XYZ file of N, CA and C in Angstrom:
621
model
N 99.903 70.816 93.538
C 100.809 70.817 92.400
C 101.684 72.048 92.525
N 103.085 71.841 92.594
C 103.701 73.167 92.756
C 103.786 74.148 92.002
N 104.287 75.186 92.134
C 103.866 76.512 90.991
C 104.489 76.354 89.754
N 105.838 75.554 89.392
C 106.145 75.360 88.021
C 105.663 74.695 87.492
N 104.621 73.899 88.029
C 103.980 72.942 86.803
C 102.854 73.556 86.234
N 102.245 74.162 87.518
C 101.064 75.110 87.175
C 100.874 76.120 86.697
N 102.071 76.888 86.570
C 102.219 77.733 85.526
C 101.963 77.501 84.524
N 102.951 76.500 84.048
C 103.370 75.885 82.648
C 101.416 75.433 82.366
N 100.880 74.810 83.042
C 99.897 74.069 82.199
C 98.580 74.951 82.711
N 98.565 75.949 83.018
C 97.266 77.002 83.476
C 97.514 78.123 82.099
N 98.683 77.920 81.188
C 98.729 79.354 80.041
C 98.757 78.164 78.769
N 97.745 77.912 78.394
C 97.229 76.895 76.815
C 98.391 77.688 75.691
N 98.183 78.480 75.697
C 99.679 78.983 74.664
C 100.824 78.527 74.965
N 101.212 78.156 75.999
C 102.627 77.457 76.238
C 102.515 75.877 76.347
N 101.574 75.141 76.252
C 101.215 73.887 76.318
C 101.928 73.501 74.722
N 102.896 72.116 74.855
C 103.726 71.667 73.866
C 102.886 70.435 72.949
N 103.431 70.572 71.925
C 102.389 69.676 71.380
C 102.021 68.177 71.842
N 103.500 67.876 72.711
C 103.520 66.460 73.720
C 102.387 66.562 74.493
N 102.316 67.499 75.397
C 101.526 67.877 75.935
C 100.227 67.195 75.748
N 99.535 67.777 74.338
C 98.155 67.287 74.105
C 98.105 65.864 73.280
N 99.249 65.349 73.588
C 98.889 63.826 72.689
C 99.274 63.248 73.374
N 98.943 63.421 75.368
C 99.013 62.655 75.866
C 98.259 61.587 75.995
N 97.676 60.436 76.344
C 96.722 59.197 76.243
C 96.648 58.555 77.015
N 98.023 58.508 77.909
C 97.631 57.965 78.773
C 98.127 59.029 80.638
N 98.166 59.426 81.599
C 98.505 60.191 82.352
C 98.678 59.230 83.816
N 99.892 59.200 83.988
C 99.978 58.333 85.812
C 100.804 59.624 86.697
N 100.309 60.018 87.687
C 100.512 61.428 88.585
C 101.353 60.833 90.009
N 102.726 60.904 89.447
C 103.527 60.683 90.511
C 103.171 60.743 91.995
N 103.640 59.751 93.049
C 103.403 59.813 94.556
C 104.092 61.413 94.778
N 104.911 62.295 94.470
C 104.991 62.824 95.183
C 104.261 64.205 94.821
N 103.384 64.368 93.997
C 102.233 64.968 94.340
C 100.966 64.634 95.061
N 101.118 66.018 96.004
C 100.490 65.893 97.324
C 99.348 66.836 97.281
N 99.643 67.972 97.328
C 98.431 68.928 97.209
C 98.349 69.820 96.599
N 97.091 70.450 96.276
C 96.893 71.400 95.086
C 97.071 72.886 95.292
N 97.093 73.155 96.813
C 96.831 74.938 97.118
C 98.655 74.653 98.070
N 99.101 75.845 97.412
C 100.027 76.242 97.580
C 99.895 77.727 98.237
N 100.035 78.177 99.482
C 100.003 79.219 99.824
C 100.952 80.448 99.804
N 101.775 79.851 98.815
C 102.843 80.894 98.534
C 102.271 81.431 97.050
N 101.397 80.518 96.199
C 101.169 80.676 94.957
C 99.319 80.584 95.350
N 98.515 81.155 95.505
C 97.214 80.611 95.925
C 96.294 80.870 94.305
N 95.557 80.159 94.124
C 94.437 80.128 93.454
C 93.480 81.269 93.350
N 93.089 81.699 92.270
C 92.617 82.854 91.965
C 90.671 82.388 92.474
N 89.695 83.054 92.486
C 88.627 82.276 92.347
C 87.731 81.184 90.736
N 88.533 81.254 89.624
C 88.131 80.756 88.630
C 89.317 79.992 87.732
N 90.334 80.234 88.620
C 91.324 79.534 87.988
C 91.603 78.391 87.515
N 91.620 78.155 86.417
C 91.591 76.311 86.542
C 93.069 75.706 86.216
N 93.203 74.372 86.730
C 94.744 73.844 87.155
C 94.670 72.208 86.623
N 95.464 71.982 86.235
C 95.729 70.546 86.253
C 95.659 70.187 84.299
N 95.225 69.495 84.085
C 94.897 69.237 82.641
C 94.132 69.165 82.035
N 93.219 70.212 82.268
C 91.692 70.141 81.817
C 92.018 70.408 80.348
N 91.064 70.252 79.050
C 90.823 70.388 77.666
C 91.847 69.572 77.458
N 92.974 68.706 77.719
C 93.940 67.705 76.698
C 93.080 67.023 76.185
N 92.884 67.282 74.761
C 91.764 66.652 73.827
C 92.290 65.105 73.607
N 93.433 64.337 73.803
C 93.777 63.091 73.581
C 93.689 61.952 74.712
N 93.136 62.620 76.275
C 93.605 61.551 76.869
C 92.483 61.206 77.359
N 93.385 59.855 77.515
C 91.979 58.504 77.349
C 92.108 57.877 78.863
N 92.964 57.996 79.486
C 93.444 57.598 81.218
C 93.873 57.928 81.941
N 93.762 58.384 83.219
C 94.473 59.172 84.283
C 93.844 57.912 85.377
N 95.097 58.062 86.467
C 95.446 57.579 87.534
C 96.474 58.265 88.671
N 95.718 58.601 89.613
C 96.109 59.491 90.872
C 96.469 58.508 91.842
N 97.259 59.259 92.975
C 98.207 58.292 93.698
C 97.422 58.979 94.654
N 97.866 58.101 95.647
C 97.172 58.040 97.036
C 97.427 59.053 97.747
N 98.721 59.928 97.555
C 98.888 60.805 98.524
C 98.123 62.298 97.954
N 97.495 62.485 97.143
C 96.330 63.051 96.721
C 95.235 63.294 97.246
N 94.766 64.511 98.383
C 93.742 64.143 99.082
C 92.405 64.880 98.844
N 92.471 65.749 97.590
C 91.927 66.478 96.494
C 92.241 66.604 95.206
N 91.114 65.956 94.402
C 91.096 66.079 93.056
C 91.175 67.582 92.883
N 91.481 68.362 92.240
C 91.805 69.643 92.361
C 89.957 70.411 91.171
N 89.516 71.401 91.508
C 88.531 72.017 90.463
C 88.959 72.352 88.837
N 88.449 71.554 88.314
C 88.559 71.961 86.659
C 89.657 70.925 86.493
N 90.318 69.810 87.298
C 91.433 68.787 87.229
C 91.114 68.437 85.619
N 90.519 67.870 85.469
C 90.112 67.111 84.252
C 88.829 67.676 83.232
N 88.255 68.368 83.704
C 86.950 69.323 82.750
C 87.493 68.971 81.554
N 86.513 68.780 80.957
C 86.675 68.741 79.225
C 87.816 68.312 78.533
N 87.888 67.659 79.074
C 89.214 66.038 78.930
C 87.948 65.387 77.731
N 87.600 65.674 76.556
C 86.426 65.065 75.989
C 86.494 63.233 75.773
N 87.941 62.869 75.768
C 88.202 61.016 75.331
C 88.393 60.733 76.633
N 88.402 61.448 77.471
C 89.148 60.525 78.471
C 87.575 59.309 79.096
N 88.184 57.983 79.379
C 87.277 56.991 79.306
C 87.588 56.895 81.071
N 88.425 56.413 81.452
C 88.645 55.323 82.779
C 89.492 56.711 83.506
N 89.193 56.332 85.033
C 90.427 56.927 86.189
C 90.108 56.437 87.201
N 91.530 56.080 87.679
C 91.741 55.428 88.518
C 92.367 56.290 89.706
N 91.255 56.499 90.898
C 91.694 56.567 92.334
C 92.001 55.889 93.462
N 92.842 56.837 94.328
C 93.378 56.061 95.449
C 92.764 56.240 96.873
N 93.251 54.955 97.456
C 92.824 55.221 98.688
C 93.446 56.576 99.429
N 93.227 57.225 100.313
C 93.539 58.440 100.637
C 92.850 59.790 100.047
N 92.156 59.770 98.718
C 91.486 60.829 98.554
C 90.306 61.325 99.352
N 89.917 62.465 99.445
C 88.863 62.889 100.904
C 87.867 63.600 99.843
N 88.373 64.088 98.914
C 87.382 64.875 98.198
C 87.603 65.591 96.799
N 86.600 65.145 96.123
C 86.740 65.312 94.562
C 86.128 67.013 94.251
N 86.986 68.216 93.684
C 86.516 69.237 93.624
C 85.164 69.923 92.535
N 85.054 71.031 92.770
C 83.935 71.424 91.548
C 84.942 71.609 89.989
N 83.700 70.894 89.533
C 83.987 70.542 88.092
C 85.420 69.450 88.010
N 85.478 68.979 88.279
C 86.723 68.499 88.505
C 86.935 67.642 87.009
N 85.469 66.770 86.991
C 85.238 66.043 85.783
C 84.426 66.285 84.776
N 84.335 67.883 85.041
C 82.834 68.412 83.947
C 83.116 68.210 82.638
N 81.985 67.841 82.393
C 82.428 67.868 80.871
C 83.019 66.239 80.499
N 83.293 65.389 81.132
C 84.065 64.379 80.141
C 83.174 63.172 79.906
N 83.054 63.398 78.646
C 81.412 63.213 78.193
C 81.981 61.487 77.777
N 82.661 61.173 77.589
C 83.532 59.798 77.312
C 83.650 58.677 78.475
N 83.494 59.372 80.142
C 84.042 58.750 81.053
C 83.057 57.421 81.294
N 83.707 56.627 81.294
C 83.144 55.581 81.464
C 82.792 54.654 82.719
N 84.046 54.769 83.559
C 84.617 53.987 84.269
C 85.217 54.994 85.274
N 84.733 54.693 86.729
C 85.327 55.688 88.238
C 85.189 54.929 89.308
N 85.894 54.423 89.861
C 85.785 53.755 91.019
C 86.118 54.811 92.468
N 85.051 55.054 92.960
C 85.364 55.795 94.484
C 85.752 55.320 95.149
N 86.962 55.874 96.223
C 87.417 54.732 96.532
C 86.979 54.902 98.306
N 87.492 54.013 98.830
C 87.079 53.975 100.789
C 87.730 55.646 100.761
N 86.975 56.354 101.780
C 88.006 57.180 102.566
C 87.471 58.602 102.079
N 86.648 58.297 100.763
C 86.026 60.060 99.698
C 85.019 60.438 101.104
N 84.896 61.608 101.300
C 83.896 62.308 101.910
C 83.150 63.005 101.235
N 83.723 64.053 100.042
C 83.103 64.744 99.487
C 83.211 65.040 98.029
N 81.618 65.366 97.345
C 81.877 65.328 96.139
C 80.782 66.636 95.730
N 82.022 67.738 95.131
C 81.523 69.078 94.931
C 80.739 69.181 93.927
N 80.082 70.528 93.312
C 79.481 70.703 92.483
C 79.416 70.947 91.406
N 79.365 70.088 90.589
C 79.744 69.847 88.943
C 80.766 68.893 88.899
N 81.001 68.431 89.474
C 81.746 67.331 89.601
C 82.044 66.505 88.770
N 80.839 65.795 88.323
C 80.539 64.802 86.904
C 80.088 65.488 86.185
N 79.506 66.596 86.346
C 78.315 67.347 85.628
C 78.584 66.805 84.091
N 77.229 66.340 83.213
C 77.381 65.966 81.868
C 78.387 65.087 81.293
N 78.710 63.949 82.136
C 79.818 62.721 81.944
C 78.528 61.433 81.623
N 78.091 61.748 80.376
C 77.056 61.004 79.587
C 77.561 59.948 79.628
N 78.472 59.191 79.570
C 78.755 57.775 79.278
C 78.793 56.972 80.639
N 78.247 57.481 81.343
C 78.935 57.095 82.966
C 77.254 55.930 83.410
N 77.905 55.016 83.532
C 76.522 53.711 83.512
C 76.270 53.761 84.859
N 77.223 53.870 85.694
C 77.085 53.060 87.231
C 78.361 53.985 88.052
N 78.158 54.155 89.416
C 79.070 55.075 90.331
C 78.468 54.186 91.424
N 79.169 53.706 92.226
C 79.246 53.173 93.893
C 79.653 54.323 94.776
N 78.995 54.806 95.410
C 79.151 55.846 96.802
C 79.734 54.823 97.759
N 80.917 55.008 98.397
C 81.632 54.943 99.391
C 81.082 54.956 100.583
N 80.992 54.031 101.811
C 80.387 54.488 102.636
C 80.714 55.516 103.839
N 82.049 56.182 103.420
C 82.674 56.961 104.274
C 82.165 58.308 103.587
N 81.350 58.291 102.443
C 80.832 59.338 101.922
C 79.816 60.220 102.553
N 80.089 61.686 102.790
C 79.020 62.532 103.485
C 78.111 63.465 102.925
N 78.519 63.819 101.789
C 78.136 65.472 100.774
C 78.033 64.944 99.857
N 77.029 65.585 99.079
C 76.692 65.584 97.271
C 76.414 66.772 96.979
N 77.477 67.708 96.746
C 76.751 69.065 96.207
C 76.010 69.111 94.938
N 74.911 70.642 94.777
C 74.622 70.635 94.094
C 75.062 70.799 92.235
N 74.152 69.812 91.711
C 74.608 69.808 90.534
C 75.929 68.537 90.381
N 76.096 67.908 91.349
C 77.161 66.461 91.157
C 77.408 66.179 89.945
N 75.950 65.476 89.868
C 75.932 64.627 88.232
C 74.896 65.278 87.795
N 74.520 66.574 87.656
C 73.894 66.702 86.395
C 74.037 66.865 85.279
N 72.947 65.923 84.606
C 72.774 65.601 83.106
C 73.882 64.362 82.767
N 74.168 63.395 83.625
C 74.630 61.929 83.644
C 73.435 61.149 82.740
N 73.326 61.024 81.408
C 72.112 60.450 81.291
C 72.274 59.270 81.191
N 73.792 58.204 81.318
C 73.694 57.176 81.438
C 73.590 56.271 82.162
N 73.594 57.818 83.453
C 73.225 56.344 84.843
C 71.665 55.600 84.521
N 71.720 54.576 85.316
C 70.680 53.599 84.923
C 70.569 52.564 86.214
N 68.859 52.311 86.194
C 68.625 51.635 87.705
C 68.608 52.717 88.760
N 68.738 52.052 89.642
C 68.541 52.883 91.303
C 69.932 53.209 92.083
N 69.715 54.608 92.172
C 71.353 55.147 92.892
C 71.344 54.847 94.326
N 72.319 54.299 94.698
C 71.854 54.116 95.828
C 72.727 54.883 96.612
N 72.112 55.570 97.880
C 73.060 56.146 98.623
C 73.431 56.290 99.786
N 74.531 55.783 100.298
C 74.883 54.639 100.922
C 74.588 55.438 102.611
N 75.255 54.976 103.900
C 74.366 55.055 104.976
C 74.955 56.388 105.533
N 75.948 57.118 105.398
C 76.694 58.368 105.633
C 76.392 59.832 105.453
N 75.768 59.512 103.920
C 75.527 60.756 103.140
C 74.216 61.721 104.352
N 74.853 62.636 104.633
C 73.653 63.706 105.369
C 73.704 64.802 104.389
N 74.280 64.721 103.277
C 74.058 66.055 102.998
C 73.959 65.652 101.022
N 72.804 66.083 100.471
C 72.460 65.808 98.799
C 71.949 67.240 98.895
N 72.631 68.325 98.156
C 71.856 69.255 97.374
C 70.787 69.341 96.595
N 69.716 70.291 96.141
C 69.241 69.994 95.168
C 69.678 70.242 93.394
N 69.005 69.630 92.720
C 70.085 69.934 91.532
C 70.857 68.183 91.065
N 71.574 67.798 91.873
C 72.020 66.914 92.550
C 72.219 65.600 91.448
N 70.782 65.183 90.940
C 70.759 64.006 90.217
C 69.971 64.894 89.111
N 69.885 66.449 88.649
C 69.100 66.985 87.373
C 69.233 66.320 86.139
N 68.353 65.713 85.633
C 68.580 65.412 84.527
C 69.170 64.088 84.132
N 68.815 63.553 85.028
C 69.719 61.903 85.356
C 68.213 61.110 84.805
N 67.755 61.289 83.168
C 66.668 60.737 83.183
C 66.614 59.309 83.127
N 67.527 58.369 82.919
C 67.230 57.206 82.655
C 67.271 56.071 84.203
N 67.952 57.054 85.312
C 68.046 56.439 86.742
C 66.338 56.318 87.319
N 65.827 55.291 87.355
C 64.607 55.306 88.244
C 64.154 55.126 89.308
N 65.158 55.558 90.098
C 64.701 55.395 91.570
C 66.391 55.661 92.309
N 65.849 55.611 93.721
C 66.868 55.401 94.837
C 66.863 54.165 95.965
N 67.825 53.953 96.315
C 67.813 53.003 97.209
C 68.660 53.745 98.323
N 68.030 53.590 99.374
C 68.907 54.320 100.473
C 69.476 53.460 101.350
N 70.081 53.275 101.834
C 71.262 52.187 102.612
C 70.451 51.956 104.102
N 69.991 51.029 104.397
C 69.914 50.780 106.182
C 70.553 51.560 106.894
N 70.240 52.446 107.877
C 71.148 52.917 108.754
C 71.268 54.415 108.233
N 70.494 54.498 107.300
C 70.910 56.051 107.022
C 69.518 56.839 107.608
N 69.837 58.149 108.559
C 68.584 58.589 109.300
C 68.577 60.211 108.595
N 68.996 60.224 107.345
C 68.956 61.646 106.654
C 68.109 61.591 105.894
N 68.057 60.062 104.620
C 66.710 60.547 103.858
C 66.283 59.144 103.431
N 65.024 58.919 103.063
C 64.147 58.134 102.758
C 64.002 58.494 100.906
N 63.074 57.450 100.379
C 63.196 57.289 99.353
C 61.497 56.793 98.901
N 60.304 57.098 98.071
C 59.281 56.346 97.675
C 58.925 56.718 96.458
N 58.708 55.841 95.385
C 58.602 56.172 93.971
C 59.292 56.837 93.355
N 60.605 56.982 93.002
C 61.658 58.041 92.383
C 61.782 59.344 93.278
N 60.976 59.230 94.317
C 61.329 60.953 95.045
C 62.252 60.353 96.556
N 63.447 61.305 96.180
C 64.278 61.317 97.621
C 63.830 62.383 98.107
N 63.710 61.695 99.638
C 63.362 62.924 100.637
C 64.576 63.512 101.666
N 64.190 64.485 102.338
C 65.405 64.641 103.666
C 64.302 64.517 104.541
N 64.666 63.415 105.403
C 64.043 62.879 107.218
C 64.905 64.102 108.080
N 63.899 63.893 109.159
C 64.076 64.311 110.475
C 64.562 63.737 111.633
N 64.738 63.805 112.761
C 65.547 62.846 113.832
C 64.061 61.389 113.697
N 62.824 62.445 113.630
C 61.648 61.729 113.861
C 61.411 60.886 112.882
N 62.048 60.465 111.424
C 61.939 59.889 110.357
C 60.671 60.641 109.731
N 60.404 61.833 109.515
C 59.008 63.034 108.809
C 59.983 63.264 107.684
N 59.050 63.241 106.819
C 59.521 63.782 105.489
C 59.328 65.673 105.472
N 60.759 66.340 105.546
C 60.685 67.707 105.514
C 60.776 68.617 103.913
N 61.641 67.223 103.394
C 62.415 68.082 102.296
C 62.331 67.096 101.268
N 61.553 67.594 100.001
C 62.241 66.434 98.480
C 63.208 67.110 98.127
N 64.563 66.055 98.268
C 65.674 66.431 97.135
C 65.734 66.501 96.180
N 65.008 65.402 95.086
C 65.181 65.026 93.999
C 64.212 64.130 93.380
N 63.752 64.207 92.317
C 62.365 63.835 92.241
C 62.551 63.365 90.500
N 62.586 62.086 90.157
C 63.126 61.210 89.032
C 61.671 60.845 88.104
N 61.954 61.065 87.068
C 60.583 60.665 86.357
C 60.052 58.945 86.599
């Protein structure tokens, strides 16, 4: 996002009252990327439209190849978003906080999904992992308490933090995809395998 927009919407005192009664949000093709090296990112900076207490929809364009950190945080109504093919990776916190979200379709092509990501997006029933998907940092979805059933995760993923699924009490189990030689799954506990298929490591361990 280039530096005049990010100015404008990184200082909440200059945010117009249009601004926060937005409802619905569609993010033009010709935003492309979020780090600008003429303008770089501080380490806690947050960018994009996080806290617009009114909006209920966002939809990103394909040439987007990072959800940006804190993009949407505490967006509290926002329900549905819609991604594109071309995204590679969704940042930390990106969606923390949006306790409303209902509806996320991942799309082909995500690799990675940072930490805090969903964190506490209570309304969230169901998420499909991509199979071009590799990373789950820690803390993804914690405290998702509406996932439900068995997460399954699909044949790519080598890498689940712990933390990962905290608090995800109503999910009971995992299903791990054929073909995946990173981790195994028995009675709600994900493990991390070895080349040898040995259980070295519990990731995550579901009531």
């Amino acid at each position: 996002i280039h530096k005049e927009i990010r100015e404008k919407l990184n200082q909440k005192e200059d945010r117009s009252d249009k601004l926060n009664k937005i409802k619905k949000l569609i993010i033009p093709e010709e935003i492309r990327e979020n780090n600008d090296p003429e303008y770089p990112l501080e380490p806690d900076e947050k960018i994009g439209f996080y806290d617009l207490f009114n909006l209920k929809e966002a939809i990103l364009p394909s040439t987007m190849k990072v959800v940006p950190r804190y993009m949407f945080a505490d967006c509290k109504k926002l329900e549905k978003v819609t991604l594109s093919e071309g995204l590679e990776e969704i940042d930390f916190c990106a969606f923390y906080n949006c306790k409303k979200l209902k509806k996320i379709t991942l799309p082909k092509g995500l690799k990675v999904i940072r930490s805090k990501a969903f964190y506490n997006c209570k309304s969230l029933k169901s998420i499909k992992l991509p199979n071009s998907l590799t990373t789950i940092d820690r803390f993804a979805f914690k405290n998702c308490k509406g996932l439900k059933g068995k997460f399954r995760i699909t044949k790519n993923v080598r890498i689940i933090e712990h933390g990962a699924f905290e608090y995800c009490y109503n999910l009971s189990g995992f299903r791990v995809a054929e073909g995946n030689k990173h981790f195994s799954q028995k009675g709600g506990v994900l493990f991390k395998i070895n080349k040898k298929g040995e259980k070295i490591e519990i990731v995550s361990c579901l009531p």
